[in-house]
Each structure stands twice: as C-alpha cells, then as structure tokens.
Coordinates of C-alpha atoms and ligand atoms in Angstrom, one line a residue:
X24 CA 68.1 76.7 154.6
X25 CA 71.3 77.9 154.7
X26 CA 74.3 75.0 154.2
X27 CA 76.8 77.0 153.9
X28 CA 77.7 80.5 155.9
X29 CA 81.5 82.7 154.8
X30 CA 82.4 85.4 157.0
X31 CA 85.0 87.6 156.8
X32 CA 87.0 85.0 155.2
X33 CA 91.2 85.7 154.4
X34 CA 93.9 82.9 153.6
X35 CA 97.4 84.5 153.0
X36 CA 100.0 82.9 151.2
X37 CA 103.4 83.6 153.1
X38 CA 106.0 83.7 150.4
X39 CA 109.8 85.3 150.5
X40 CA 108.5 88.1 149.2
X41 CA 105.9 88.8 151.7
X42 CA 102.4 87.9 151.8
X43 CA 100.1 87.2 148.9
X44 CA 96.2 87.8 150.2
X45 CA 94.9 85.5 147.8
X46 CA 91.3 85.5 149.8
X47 CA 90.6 89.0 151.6
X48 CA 87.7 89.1 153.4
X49 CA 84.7 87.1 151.5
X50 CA 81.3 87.2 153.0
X51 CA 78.3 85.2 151.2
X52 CA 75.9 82.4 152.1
X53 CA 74.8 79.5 150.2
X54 CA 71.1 77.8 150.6
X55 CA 70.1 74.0 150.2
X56 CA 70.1 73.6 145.9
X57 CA 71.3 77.1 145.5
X58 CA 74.5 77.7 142.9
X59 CA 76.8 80.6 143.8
X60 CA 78.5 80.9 141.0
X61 CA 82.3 82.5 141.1
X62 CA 83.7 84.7 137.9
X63 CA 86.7 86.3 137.6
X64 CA 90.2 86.2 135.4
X65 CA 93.1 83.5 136.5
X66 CA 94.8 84.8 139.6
X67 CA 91.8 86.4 141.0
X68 CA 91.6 84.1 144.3
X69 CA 88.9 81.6 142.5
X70 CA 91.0 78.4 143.5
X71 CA 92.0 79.7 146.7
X72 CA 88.8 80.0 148.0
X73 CA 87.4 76.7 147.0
X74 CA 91.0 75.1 148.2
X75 CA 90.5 77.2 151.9
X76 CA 87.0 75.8 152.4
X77 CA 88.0 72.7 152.6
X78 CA 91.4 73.8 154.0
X79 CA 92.9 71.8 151.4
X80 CA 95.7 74.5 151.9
X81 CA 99.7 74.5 151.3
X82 CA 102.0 74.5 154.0
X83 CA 102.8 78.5 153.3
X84 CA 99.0 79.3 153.1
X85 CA 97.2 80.1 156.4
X86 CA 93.9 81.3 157.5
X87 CA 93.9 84.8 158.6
X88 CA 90.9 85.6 159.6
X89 CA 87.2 84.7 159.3
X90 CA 84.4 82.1 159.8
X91 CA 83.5 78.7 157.7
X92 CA 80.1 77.3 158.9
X93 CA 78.6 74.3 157.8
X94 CA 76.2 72.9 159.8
X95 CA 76.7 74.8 162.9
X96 CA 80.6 73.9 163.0
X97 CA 83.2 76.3 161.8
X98 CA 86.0 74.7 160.0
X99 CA 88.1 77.7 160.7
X100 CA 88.5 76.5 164.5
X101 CA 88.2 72.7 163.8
X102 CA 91.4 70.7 163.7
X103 CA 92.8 69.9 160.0
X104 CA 92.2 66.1 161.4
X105 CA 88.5 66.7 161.9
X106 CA 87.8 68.0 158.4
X107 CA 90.0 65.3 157.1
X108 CA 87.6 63.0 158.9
X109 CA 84.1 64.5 158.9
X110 CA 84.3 67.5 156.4
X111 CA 85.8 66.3 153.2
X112 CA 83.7 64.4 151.0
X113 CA 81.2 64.1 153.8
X114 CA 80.0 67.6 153.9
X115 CA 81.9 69.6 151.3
X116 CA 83.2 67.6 147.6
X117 CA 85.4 69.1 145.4
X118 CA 85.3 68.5 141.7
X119 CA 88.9 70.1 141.3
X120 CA 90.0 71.6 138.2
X121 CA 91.8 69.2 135.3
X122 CA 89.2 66.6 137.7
X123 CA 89.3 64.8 134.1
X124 CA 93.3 63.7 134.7
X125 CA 92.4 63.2 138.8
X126 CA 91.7 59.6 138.0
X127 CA 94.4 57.0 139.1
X128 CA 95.1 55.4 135.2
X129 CA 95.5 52.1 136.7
X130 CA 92.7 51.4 138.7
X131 CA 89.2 51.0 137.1
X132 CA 87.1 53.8 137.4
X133 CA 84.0 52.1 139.5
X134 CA 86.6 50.5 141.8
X135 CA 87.9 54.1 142.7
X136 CA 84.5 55.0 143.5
X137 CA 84.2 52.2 145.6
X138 CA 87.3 53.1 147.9
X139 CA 86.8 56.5 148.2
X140 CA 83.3 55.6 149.8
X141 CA 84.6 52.8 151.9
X142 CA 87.6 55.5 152.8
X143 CA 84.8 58.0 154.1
X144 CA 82.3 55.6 155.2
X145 CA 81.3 52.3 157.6
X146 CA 80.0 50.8 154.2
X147 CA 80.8 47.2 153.4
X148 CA 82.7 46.3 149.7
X149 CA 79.6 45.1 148.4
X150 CA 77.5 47.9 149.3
X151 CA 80.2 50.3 147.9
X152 CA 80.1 48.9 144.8
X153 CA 76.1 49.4 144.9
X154 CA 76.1 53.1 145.5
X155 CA 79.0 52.9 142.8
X156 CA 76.5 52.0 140.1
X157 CA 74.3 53.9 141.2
X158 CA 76.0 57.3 141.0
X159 CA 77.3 56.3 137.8
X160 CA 73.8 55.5 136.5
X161 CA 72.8 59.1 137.9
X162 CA 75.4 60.8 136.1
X163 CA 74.8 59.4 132.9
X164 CA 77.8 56.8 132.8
X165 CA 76.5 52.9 132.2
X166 CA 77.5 51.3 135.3
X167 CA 79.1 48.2 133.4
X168 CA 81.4 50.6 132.0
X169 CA 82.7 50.6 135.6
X170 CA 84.9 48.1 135.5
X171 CA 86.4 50.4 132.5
X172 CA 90.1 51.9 132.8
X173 CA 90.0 55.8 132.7
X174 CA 91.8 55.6 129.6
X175 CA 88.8 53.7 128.0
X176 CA 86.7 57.1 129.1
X177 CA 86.3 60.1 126.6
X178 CA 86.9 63.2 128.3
X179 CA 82.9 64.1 129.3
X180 CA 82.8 60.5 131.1
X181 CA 86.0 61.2 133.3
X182 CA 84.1 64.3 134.5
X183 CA 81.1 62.5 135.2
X184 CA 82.9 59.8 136.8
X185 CA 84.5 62.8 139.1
X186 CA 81.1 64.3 139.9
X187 CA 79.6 60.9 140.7
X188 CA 83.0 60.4 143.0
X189 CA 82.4 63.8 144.6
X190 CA 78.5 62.7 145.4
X191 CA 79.6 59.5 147.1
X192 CA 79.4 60.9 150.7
X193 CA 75.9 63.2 149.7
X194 CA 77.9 66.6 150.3
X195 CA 76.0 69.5 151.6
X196 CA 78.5 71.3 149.6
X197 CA 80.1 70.7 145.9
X198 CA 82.2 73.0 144.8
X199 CA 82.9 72.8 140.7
X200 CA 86.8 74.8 140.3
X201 CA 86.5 75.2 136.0
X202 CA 84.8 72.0 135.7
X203 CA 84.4 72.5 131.6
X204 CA 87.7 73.6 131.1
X205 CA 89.3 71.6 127.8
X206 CA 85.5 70.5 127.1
X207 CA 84.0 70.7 123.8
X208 CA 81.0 73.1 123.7
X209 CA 78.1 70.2 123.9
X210 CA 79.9 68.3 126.6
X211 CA 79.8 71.6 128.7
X212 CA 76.4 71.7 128.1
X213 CA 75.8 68.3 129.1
X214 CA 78.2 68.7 132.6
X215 CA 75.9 72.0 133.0
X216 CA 73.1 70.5 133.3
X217 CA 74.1 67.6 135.1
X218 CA 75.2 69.3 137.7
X219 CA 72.2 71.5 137.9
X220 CA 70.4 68.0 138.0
X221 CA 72.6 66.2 141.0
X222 CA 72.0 69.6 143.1
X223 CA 68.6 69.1 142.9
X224 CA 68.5 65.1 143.7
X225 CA 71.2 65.2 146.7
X226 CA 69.5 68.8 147.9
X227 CA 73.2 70.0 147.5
X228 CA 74.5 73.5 147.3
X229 CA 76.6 74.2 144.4
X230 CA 79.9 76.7 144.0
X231 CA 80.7 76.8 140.4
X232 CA 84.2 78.4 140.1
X233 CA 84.9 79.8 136.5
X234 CA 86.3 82.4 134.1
X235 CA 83.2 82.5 131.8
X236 CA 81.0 84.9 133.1
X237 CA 78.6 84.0 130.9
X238 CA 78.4 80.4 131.4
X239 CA 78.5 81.9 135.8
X240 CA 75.5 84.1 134.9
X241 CA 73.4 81.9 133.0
X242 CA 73.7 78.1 135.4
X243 CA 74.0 80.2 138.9
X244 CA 71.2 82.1 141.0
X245 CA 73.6 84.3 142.7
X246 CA 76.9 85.6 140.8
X247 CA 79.6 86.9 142.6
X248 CA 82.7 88.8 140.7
X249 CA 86.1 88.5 141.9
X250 CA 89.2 90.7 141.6
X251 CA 92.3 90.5 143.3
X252 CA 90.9 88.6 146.2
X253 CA 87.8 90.3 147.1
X254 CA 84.1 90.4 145.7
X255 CA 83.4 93.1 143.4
X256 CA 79.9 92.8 142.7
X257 CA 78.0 90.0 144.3
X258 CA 73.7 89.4 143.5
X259 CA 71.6 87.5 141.5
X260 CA 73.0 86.5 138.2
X261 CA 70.5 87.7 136.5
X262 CA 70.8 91.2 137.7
X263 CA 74.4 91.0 137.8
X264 CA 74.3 90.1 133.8
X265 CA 71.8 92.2 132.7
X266 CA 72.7 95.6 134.6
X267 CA 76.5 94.9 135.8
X268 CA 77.8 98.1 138.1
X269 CA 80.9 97.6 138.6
X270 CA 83.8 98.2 135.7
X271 CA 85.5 95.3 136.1
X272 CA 82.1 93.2 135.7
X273 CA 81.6 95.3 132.6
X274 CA 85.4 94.5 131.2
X275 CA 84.5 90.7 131.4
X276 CA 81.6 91.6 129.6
X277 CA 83.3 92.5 126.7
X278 CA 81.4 96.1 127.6
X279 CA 83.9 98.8 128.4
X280 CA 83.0 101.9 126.8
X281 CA 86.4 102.8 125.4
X282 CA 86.8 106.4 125.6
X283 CA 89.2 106.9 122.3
X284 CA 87.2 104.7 120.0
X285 CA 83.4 105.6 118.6
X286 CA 80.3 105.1 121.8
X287 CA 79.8 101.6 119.6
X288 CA 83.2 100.2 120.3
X289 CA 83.2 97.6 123.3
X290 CA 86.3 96.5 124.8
X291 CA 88.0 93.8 127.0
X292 CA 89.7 94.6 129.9
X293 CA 92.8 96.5 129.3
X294 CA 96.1 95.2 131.7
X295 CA 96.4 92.5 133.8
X296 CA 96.0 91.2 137.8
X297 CA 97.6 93.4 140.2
X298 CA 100.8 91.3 142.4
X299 CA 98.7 90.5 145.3
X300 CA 102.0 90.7 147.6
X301 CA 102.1 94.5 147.4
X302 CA 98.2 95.2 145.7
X303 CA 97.7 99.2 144.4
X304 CA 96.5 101.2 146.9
X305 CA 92.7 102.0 146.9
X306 CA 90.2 100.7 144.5
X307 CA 92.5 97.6 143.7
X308 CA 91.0 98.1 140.0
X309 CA 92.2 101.5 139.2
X310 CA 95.0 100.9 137.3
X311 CA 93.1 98.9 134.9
X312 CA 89.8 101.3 135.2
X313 CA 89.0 103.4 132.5
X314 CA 86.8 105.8 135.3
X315 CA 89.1 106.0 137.7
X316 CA 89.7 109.3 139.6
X317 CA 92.3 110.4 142.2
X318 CA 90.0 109.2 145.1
X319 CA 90.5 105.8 143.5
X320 CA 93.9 105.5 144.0
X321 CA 93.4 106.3 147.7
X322 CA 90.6 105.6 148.7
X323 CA 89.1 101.6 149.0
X324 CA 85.6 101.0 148.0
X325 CA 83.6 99.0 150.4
X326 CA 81.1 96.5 148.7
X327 CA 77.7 98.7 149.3
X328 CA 74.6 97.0 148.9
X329 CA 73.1 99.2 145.4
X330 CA 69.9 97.6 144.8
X331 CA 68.7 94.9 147.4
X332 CA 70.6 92.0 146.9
X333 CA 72.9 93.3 144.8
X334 CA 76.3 94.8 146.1
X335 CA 79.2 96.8 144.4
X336 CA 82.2 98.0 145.3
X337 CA 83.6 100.9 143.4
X338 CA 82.5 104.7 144.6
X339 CA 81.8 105.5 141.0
X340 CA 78.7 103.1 140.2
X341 CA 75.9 105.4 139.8
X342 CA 77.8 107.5 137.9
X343 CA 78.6 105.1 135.2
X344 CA 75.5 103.3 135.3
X345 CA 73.8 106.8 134.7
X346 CA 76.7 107.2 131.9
X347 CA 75.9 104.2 130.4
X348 CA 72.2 104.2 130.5
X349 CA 72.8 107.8 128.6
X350 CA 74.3 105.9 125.7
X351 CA 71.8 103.0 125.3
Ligands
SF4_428 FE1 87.2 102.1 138.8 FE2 87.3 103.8 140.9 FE3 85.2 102.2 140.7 FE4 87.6 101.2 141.3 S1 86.4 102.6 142.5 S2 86.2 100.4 139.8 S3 88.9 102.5 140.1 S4 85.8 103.9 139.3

C-alpha cells in the first residue's frame, strides 16, 4: 500500500539573487515498510526535500509546484496549521540531521518524550510516560535510563532517543536526514538496523537521506540519486548499485573511467555542485561529466525509464553502459 505519493514536487528558495530551485520536480512513491533511500553530495536538495514534506520550510522558501499525498490528503493544499496539527509527528516524523544535539540539555530525556506525545496526542501524563518506556525499550535504550539528562547519553543513545521520539505518534512516514553522521562505524550499524527493525514493527515507510551511497544502496529497496535538485537515476538499490547508468551515480561510486589515466584508474567526481540560482543549461551535470557532448549543454535529459523500474536521466546511458561493459 502506498503511504506516501510525490508528484511533480518543486520548493524554491527566493533569495536576492534570484531563485534557488532546491527541489525541481520529484516524482516517487513510498509503500507500507518500504525504505527510499536518498544519495547525493551536500547541496544537492537532500534536506530540502525532507524539510518541504513536512513543510517545515523558511519564510523565503515556497512551494512551486506539485502534489504531497499521504493518506488521500495533499499537504501541498492543506493549511500550514493543519500539518502543524495532524501531519507532523502524527503522519510524517523527522529524525533531523545533528538529531543527536536536538535534545533540550535540561530536561531528561524520557520526560521529553513524554511532552512531545502529550503535545500531539489526547494521552494522559501517565500514559505518556508508558509509551515512553516503551519506545525506549524498543529502541534499545533501558527505560530507567529515562530519567537520564542527555548529557548522561553517549552519542548512539541520543539517536535512539530521537528515533523513539520520532515513533511516539506511529508515523506513516519517518524520514532519516544523515542520521549516522559523526557516528562511529558500529554505532551506524546498530542505528541501521534499528531502523530497518522500527519500520517493520510500526509498518512505517522509511526516507533515509544520506551522502553514502553505499550505506543508501545496501539498507534501502529503492535508491534514488540526486543532483542539483532533481533525480538522476531512481530504481531498486540493488540494480542501481550493481549496474549504475548515469555518470554522476558512477562518480559517487568512485567509478569514473578517467580518460587520461590507464582503463584501471577509477576516479571521484571531478568539480563541484552547480549555483542552483542560475543552474548550466542542459544536462545540469555536464560541466562535471567526463561524456559530455554539445547536445549536453543544450539539451535536458528527461529521466527515461531504462530497464523497468529503473530510470535515468542523461541521453548518453546506453552508450556508456555499452562503453563500460567493453572494459570489464
Ligand atoms: Fe553527462 Fe550528457 Fe549524460 Fe548529462 S546527459 S550525464 S552531461 S552524458
């Protein structure tokens, strides 16, 4: 069942120097205990997408364009009141990024739980404080060490203590913005799989925002890859990992073919993000594409579906997936 429906989706930032199309037209759906998981470099319109679907936006920021269902209700029509009331939390969580320095150092952590389900909910104090230690039990945490100060928490156990926060109102829809950023290697692993575990339990759909494609690929069904506000490539992780189409996907990769070194060599990708206020023309990858041709700079690639269920947008992918099937 689908939870979770984008369509044609663009949020603008308006700044003095014009407008910065930070999301620019997203389409992609999201089942019941399905993880979409987001890759792409800082910049890339990661955290603006997770930020417009809860509409959690700046004052300068504003919805072009485009459709957020949940549930039968679009959030793109509905007051900012209404998904104040009935959205946040109840249908869509956030675990935001840095969630581990969200918590308010002077309250204890299970009494922060606590309010933020009585905020969002008709629950008495003592049944807050039940679901409390319960969600902290689920995620791992001892519920005694509720009535702990977030100081008295190692960094893992602030970002349980956010996930178990961000299941208080059983959201359709969690969305996880870098959540193993500044994490050591084994904690990552642990907040991996406990999220995989949570999205089973609540039936929950999971958008797992990140820069490692790797880490995307391996905890996600789908994968989508983003650059410069739009999807690149978007299918199932697997297919995205193992036979990536697009150049960009291949730059994250750490698999650019570089043309001046021996057909061994592998390279990152070369440049940076394009300024979204005034994006290049075309392909909005072709002045950091090692393939691109003149019809690049002109031209823009729709995303084109290549192989069923798995889309690319660049007008040069069989030709460098022939290319690079040569070489292998
Ligand atoms: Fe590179 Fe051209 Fe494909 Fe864009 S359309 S990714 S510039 S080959």
């Amino acid at each position: 069942m689908t939870v979770l429906s984008v369509q044609n989706l663009k949020m603008y930032y308006k700044t003095s120097a014009g407008e910065v199309k930070a999301v620019d037209g997203l389409n992609f759906d999201i089942g019941e205990r399905e993880v979409l998981g987001i890759a792409g470099e800082s910049g890339c319109g990661k955290s603006s997408l997770a930020s417009t679907l809860l509409k959690l936006l700046p004052s300068n920021a504003e919805i072009k364009e485009g459709k957020i269902i949940v549930e039968d209700a679009d959030l793109v029509s509905m007051k900012d009141s209404d998904v104040r009331r009935n959205v946040r939390w109840t249908r869509i969580a956030l675990v935001p990024q840095g969630a581990m320095n969200a918590l308010n150092p002077v309250f204890r952590v299970g009494d922060q739980i606590a309010e933020a389900i009585m905020a969002h909910s008709n629950v008495s104090k003592a049944d807050a404080r039940a679901k409390t230690e319960t969600l902290l039990k689920l995620v791992g945490i001892d519920p005694a060490r509720g009535r702990h100060y977030p100081h008295e928490f190692s960094g893992g156990m602030k970002q349980r203590a956010m996930i178990a926060m961000s299941l208080a109102l059983n959201p359709k829809i969690l969305i996880a913005d870098e959540p193993t950023t500044a994490l050591d290697v084994i904690v990552q692993a642990g907040i991996i799989r406990l999220l995989l575990s949570v999205k089973d339990e609540f039936q929950t759909g999971v958008i797992l925002i990140s820069h490692d494609l790797a880490l995307v690929a391996q905890m996600s069904d789908k994968t989508a890859i983003m650059y410069a506000g739009k999807f690149v490539e978007y299918g199932a992780s697997k297919e995205v990992y193992k036979n990536p189409l697009h150049p960009y996907t291949l730059g994250l990769l750490g698999a650019f073919a570089d043309i001046r070194k021996p057909k061994e060599a592998l390279t990152s990708v070369p440049g940076s993000p394009p300024d979204l206020i005034d994006p290049p023309s075309g392909c909005r990858f072709n002045p950091r594409c090692p393939y691109a041709e003149e019809v690049c700079r002109t031209d823009e690639p729709p995303l084109v579906e290549a192989f069923p269920g798995h889309s690319v947008a660049c007008h040069f992918w069989k030709e460098i997936r022939a290319q690079r099937s040569q070489k292998t």
